[in-house]
PDB file of C-alpha atoms in Angstrom:
ATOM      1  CA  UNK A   2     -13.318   6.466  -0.389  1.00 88.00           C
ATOM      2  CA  UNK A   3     -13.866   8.217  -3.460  1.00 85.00           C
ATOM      3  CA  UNK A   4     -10.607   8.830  -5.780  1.00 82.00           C
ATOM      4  CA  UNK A   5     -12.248  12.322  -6.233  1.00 84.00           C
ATOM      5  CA  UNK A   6     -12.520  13.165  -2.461  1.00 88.00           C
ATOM      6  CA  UNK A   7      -8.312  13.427  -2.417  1.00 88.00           C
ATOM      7  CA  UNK A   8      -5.964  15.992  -3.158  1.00 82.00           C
ATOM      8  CA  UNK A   9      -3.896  14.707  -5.960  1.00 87.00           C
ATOM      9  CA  UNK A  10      -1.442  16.645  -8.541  1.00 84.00           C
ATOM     10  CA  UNK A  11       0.612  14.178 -10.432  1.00 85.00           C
ATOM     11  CA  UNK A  12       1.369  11.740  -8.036  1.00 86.00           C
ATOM     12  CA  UNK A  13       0.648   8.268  -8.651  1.00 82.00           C
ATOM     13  CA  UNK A  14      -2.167   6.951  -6.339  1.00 86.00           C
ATOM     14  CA  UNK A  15      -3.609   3.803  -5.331  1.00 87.00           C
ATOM     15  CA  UNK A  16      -7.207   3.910  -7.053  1.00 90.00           C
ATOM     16  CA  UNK A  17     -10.100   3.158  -5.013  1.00 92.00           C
ATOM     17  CA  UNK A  18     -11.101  -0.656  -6.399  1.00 95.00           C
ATOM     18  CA  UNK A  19      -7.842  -1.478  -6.080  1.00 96.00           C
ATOM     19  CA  UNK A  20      -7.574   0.435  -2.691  1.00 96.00           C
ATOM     20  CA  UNK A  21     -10.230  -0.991  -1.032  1.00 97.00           C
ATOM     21  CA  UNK A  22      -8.759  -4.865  -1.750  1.00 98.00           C
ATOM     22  CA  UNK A  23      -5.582  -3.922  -0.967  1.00 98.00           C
ATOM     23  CA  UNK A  24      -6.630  -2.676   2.626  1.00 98.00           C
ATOM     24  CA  UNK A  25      -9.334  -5.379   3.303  1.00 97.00           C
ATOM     25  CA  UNK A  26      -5.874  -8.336   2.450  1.00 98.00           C
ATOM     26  CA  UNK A  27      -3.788  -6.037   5.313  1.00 98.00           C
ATOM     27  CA  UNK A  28      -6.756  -7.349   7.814  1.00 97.00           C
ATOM     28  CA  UNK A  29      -6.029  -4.265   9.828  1.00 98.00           C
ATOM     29  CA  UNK A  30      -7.226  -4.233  14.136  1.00 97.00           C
ATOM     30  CA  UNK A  31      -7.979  -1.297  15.929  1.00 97.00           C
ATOM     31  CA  UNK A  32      -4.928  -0.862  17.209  1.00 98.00           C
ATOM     32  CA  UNK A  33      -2.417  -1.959  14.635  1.00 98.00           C
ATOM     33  CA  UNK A  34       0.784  -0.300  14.060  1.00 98.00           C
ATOM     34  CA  UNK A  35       0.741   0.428   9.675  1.00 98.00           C
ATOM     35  CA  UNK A  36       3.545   1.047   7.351  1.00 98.00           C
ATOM     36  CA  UNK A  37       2.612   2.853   4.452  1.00 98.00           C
ATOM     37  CA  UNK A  38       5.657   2.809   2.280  1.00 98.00           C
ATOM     38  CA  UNK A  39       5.524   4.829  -0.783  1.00 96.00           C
ATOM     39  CA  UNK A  40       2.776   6.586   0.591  1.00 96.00           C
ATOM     40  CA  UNK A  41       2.596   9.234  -2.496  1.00 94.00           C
ATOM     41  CA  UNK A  42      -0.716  10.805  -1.657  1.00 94.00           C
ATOM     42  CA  UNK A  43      -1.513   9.334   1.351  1.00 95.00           C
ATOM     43  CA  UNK A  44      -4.545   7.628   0.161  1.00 95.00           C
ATOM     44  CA  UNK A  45      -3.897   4.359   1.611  1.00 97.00           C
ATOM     45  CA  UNK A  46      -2.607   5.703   4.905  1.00 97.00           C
ATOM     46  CA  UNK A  47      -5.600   8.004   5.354  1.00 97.00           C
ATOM     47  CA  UNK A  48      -8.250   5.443   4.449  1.00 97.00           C
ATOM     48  CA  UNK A  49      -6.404   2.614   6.272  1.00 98.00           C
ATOM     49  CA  UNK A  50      -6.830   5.162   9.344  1.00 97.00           C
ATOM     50  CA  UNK A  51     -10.296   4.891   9.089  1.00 95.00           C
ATOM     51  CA  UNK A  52      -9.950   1.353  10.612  1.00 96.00           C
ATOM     52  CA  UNK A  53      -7.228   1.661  13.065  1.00 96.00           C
ATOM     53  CA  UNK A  54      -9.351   4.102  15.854  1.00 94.00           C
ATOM     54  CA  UNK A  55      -6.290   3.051  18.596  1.00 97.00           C
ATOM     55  CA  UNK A  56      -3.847   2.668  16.270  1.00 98.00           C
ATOM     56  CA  UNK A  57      -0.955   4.524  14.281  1.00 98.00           C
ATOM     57  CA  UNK A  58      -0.049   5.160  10.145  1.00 98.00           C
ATOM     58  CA  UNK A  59       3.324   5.754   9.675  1.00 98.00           C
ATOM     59  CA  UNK A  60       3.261   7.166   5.811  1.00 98.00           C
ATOM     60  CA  UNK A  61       6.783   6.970   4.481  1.00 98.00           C
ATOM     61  CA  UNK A  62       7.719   9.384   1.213  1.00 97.00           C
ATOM     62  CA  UNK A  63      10.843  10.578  -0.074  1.00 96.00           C
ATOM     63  CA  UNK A  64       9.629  12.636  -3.264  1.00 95.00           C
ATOM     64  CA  UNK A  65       8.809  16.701  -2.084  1.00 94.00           C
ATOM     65  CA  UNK A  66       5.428  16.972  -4.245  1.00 95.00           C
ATOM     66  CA  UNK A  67       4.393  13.513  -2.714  1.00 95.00           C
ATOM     67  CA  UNK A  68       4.901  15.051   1.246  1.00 96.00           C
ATOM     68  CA  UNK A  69       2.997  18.106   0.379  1.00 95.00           C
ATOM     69  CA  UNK A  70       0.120  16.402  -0.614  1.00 95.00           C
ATOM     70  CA  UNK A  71      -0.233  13.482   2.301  1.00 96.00           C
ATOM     71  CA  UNK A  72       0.241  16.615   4.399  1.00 97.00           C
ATOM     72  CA  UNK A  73      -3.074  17.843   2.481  1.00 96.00           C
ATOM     73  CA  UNK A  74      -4.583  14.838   2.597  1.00 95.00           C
ATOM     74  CA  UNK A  75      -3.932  13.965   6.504  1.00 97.00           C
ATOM     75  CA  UNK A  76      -5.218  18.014   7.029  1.00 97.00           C
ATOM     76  CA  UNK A  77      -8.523  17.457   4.675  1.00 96.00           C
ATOM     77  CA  UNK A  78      -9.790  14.154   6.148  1.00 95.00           C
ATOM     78  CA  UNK A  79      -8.687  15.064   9.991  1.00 95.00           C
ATOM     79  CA  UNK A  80      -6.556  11.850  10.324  1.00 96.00           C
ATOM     80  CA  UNK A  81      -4.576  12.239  12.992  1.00 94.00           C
ATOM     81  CA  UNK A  82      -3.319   9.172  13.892  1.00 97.00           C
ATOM     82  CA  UNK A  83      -0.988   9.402  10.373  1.00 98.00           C
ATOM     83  CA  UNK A  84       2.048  10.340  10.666  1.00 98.00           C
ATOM     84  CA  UNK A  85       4.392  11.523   7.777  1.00 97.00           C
ATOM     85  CA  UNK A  86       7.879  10.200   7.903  1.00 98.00           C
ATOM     86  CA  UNK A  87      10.594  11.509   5.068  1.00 97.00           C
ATOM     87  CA  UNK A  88      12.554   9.957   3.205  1.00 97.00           C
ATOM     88  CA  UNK A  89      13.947   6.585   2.025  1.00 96.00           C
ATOM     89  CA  UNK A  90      13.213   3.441   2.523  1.00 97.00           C
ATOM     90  CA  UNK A  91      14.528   1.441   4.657  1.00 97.00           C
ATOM     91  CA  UNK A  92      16.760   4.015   6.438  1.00 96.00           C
ATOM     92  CA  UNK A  93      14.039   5.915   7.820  1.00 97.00           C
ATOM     93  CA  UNK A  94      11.813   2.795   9.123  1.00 97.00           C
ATOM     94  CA  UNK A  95      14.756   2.085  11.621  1.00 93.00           C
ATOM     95  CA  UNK A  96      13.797   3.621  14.630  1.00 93.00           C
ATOM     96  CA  UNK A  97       9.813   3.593  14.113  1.00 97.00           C
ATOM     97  CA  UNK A  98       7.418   1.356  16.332  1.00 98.00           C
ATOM     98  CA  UNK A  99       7.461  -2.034  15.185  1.00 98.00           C
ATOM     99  CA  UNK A 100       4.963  -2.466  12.351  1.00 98.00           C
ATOM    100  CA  UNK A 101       1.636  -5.015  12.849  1.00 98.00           C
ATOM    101  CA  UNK A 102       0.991  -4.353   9.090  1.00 98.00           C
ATOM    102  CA  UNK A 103       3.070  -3.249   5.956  1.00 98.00           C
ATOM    103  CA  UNK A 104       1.480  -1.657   2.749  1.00 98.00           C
ATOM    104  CA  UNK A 105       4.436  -1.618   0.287  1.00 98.00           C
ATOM    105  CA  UNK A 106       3.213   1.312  -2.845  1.00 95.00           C
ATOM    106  CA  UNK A 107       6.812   1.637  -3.763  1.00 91.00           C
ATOM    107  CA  UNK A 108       9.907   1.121  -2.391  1.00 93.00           C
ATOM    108  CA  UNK A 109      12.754   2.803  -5.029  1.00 91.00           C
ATOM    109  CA  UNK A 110      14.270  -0.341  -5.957  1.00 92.00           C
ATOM    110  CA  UNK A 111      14.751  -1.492  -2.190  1.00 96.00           C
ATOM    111  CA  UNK A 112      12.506  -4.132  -2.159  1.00 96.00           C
ATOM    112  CA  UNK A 113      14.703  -6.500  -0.639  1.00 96.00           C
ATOM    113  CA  UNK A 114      16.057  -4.616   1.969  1.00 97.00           C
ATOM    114  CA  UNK A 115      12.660  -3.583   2.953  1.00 98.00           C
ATOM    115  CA  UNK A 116      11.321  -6.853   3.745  1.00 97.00           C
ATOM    116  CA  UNK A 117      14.609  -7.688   5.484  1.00 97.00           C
ATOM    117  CA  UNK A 118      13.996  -5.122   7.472  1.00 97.00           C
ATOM    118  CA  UNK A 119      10.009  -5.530   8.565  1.00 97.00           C
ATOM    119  CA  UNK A 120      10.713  -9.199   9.257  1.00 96.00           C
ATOM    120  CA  UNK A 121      13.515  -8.228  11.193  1.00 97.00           C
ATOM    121  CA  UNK A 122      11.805  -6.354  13.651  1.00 97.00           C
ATOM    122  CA  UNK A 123       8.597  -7.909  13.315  1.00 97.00           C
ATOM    123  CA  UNK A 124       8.256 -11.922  11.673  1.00 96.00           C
ATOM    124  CA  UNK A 125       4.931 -11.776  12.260  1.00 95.00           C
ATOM    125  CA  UNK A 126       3.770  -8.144  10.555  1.00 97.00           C
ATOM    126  CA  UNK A 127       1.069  -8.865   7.414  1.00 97.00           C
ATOM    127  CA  UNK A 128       3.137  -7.361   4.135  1.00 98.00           C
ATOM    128  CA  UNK A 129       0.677  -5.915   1.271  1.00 98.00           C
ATOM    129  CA  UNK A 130       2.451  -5.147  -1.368  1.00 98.00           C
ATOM    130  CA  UNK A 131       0.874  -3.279  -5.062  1.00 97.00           C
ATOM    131  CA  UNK A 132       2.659  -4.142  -8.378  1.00 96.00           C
ATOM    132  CA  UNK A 133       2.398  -3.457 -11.589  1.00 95.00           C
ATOM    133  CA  UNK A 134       6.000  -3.929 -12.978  1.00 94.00           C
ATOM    134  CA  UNK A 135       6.350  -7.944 -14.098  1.00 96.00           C
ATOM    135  CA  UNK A 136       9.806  -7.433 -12.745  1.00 95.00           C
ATOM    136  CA  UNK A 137       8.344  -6.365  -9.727  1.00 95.00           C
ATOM    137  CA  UNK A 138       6.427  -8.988  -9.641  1.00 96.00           C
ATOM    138  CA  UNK A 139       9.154 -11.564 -10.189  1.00 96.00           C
ATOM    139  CA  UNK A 140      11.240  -9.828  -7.592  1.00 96.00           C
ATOM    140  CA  UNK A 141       8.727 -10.969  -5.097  1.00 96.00           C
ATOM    141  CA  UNK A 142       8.136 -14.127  -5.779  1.00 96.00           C
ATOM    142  CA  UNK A 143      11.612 -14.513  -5.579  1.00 96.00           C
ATOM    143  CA  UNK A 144      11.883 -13.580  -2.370  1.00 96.00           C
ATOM    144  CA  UNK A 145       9.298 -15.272  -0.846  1.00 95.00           C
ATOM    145  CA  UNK A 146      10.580 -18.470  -2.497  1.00 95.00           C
ATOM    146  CA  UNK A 147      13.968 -17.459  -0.877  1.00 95.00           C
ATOM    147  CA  UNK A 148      12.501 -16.722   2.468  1.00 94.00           C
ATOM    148  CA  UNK A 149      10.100 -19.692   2.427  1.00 93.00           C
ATOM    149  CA  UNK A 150       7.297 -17.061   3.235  1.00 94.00           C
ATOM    150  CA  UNK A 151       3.189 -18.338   3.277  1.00 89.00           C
ATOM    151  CA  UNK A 152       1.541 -15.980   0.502  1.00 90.00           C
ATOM    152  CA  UNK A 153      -0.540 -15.171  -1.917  1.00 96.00           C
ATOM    153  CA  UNK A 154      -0.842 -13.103  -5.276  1.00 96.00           C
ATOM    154  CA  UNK A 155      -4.291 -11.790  -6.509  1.00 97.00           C
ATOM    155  CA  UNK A 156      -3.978 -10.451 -10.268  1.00 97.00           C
ATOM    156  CA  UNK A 157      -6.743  -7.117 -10.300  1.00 97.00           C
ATOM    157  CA  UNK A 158      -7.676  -5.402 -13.856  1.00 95.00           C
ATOM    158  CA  UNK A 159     -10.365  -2.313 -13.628  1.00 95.00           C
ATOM    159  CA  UNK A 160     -11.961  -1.162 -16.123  1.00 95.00           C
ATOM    160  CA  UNK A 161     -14.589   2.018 -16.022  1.00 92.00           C
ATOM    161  CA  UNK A 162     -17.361   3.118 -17.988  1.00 93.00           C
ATOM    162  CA  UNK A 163     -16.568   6.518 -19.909  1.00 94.00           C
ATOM    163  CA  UNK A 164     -18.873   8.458 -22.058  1.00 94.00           C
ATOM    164  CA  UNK A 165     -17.721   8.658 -25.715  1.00 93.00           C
ATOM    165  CA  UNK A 166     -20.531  10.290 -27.792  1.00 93.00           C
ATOM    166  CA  UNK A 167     -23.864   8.790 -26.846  1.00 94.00           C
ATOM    167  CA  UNK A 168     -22.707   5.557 -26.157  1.00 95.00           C
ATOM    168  CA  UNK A 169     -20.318   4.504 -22.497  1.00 94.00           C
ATOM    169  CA  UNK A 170     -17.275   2.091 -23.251  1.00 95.00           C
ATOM    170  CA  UNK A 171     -14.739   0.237 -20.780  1.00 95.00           C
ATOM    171  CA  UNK A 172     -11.960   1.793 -20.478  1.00 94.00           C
ATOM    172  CA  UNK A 173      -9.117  -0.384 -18.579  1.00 93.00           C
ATOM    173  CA  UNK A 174      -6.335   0.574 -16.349  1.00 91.00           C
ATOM    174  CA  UNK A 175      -3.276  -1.568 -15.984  1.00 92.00           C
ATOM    175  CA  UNK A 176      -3.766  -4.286 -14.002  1.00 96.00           C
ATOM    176  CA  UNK A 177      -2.587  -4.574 -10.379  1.00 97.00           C
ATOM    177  CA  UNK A 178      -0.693  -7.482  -8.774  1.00 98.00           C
ATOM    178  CA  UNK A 179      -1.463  -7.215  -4.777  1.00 98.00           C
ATOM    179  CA  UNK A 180       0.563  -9.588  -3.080  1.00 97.00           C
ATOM    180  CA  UNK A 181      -0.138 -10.377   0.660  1.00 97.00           C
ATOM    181  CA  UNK A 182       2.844 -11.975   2.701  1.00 95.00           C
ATOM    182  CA  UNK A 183       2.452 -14.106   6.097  1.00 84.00           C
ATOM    183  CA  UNK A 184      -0.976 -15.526   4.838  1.00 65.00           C
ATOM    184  CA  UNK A 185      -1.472 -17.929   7.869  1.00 59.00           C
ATOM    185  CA  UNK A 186      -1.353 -21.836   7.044  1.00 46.00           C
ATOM    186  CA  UNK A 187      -4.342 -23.317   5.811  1.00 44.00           C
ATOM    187  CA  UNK A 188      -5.139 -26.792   6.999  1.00 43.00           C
ATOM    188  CA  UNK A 189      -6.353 -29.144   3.439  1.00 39.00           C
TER     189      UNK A 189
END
């Protein structure tokens, strides 16, 4: 989906390159059972619902101008199997259906207790997880050294063509670190 087609104001999104990669590593089913945490405009969690026909979003938010527009977004593109849950991570995932799959936007310096939390209820759920802090970045491969988890880090720079004068340059955007967790075991 286009970046365009959603309602936006100042909230940080998920832009559509990196978007579409980051949903293709969550290898979502039909009827899988999503996480969206950080959810700020709902972009994810209303393409994601594209795929999931039988399934359920759960889009988790805790910042007011980020809630008003997944509500927008979840109204304009008529997907109804999102659901908007407020407020902070992990306190308000307790309770929710067991996630399949985890999309991790942002998680307000809970990281940690996030993942705790998803493998907790479900060992098995498939963790995507967008970066662009190296500290961030470092944070996670901590933990999946720690937790001994199978995974795998793809490093993602986009660049688009804008007009300047008569002639189009590339102009970059910060690169993206999208790190997918319970990658299953490849035999050598």
């Amino acid at each position: 989906m286009r970046d365009q087609e959603f309602i936006r104001g100042k909230v940080p999104m998920t832009k559509a390159e990196v978007r579409a990669v980051s949903i293709s590593k969550l290898e979502l089913k039909k009827d899988s059972v999503l996480w969206d945490v950080g959810a700020g405009t709902g972009s994810v969690s209303v393409e994601a619902a594209g795929f999931m026909p039988k399934g359920a979003v759960y889009a988790i938010e805790k910042k007011t101008e980020a809630l008003e527009l997944i509500k927008k977004n979840i109204e304009k593109f008529q997907a109804d199997c999102v659901h908007l849950v407020e407020g902070e991570a992990p306190k308000v995932l307790e309770g929710l259906p067991a996630p399949t799959h985890v999309f991790l936007g942002g998680t307000g310096g809970n990281l940690e207790k996030i993942l705790d939390l998803v493998l907790k209820v479900n060992p098995d759920a498939r963790i995507v997880a967008n970066v662009i802090a190296l500290e961030s970045l470092a944070r996670m491969i901590e933990y999946i050294k720690l937790k001994k988890l199978q995974g795998e880090i793809v490093c993602m720079q986009v660049s688009k063509g804008e007009l300047l004068g008569e002639y189009h340059l590339m102009k970059g955007q910060n690169p993206v670190y999208i790190i997918t967790l319970n990658e299953e075991k490849k035999d050598d």
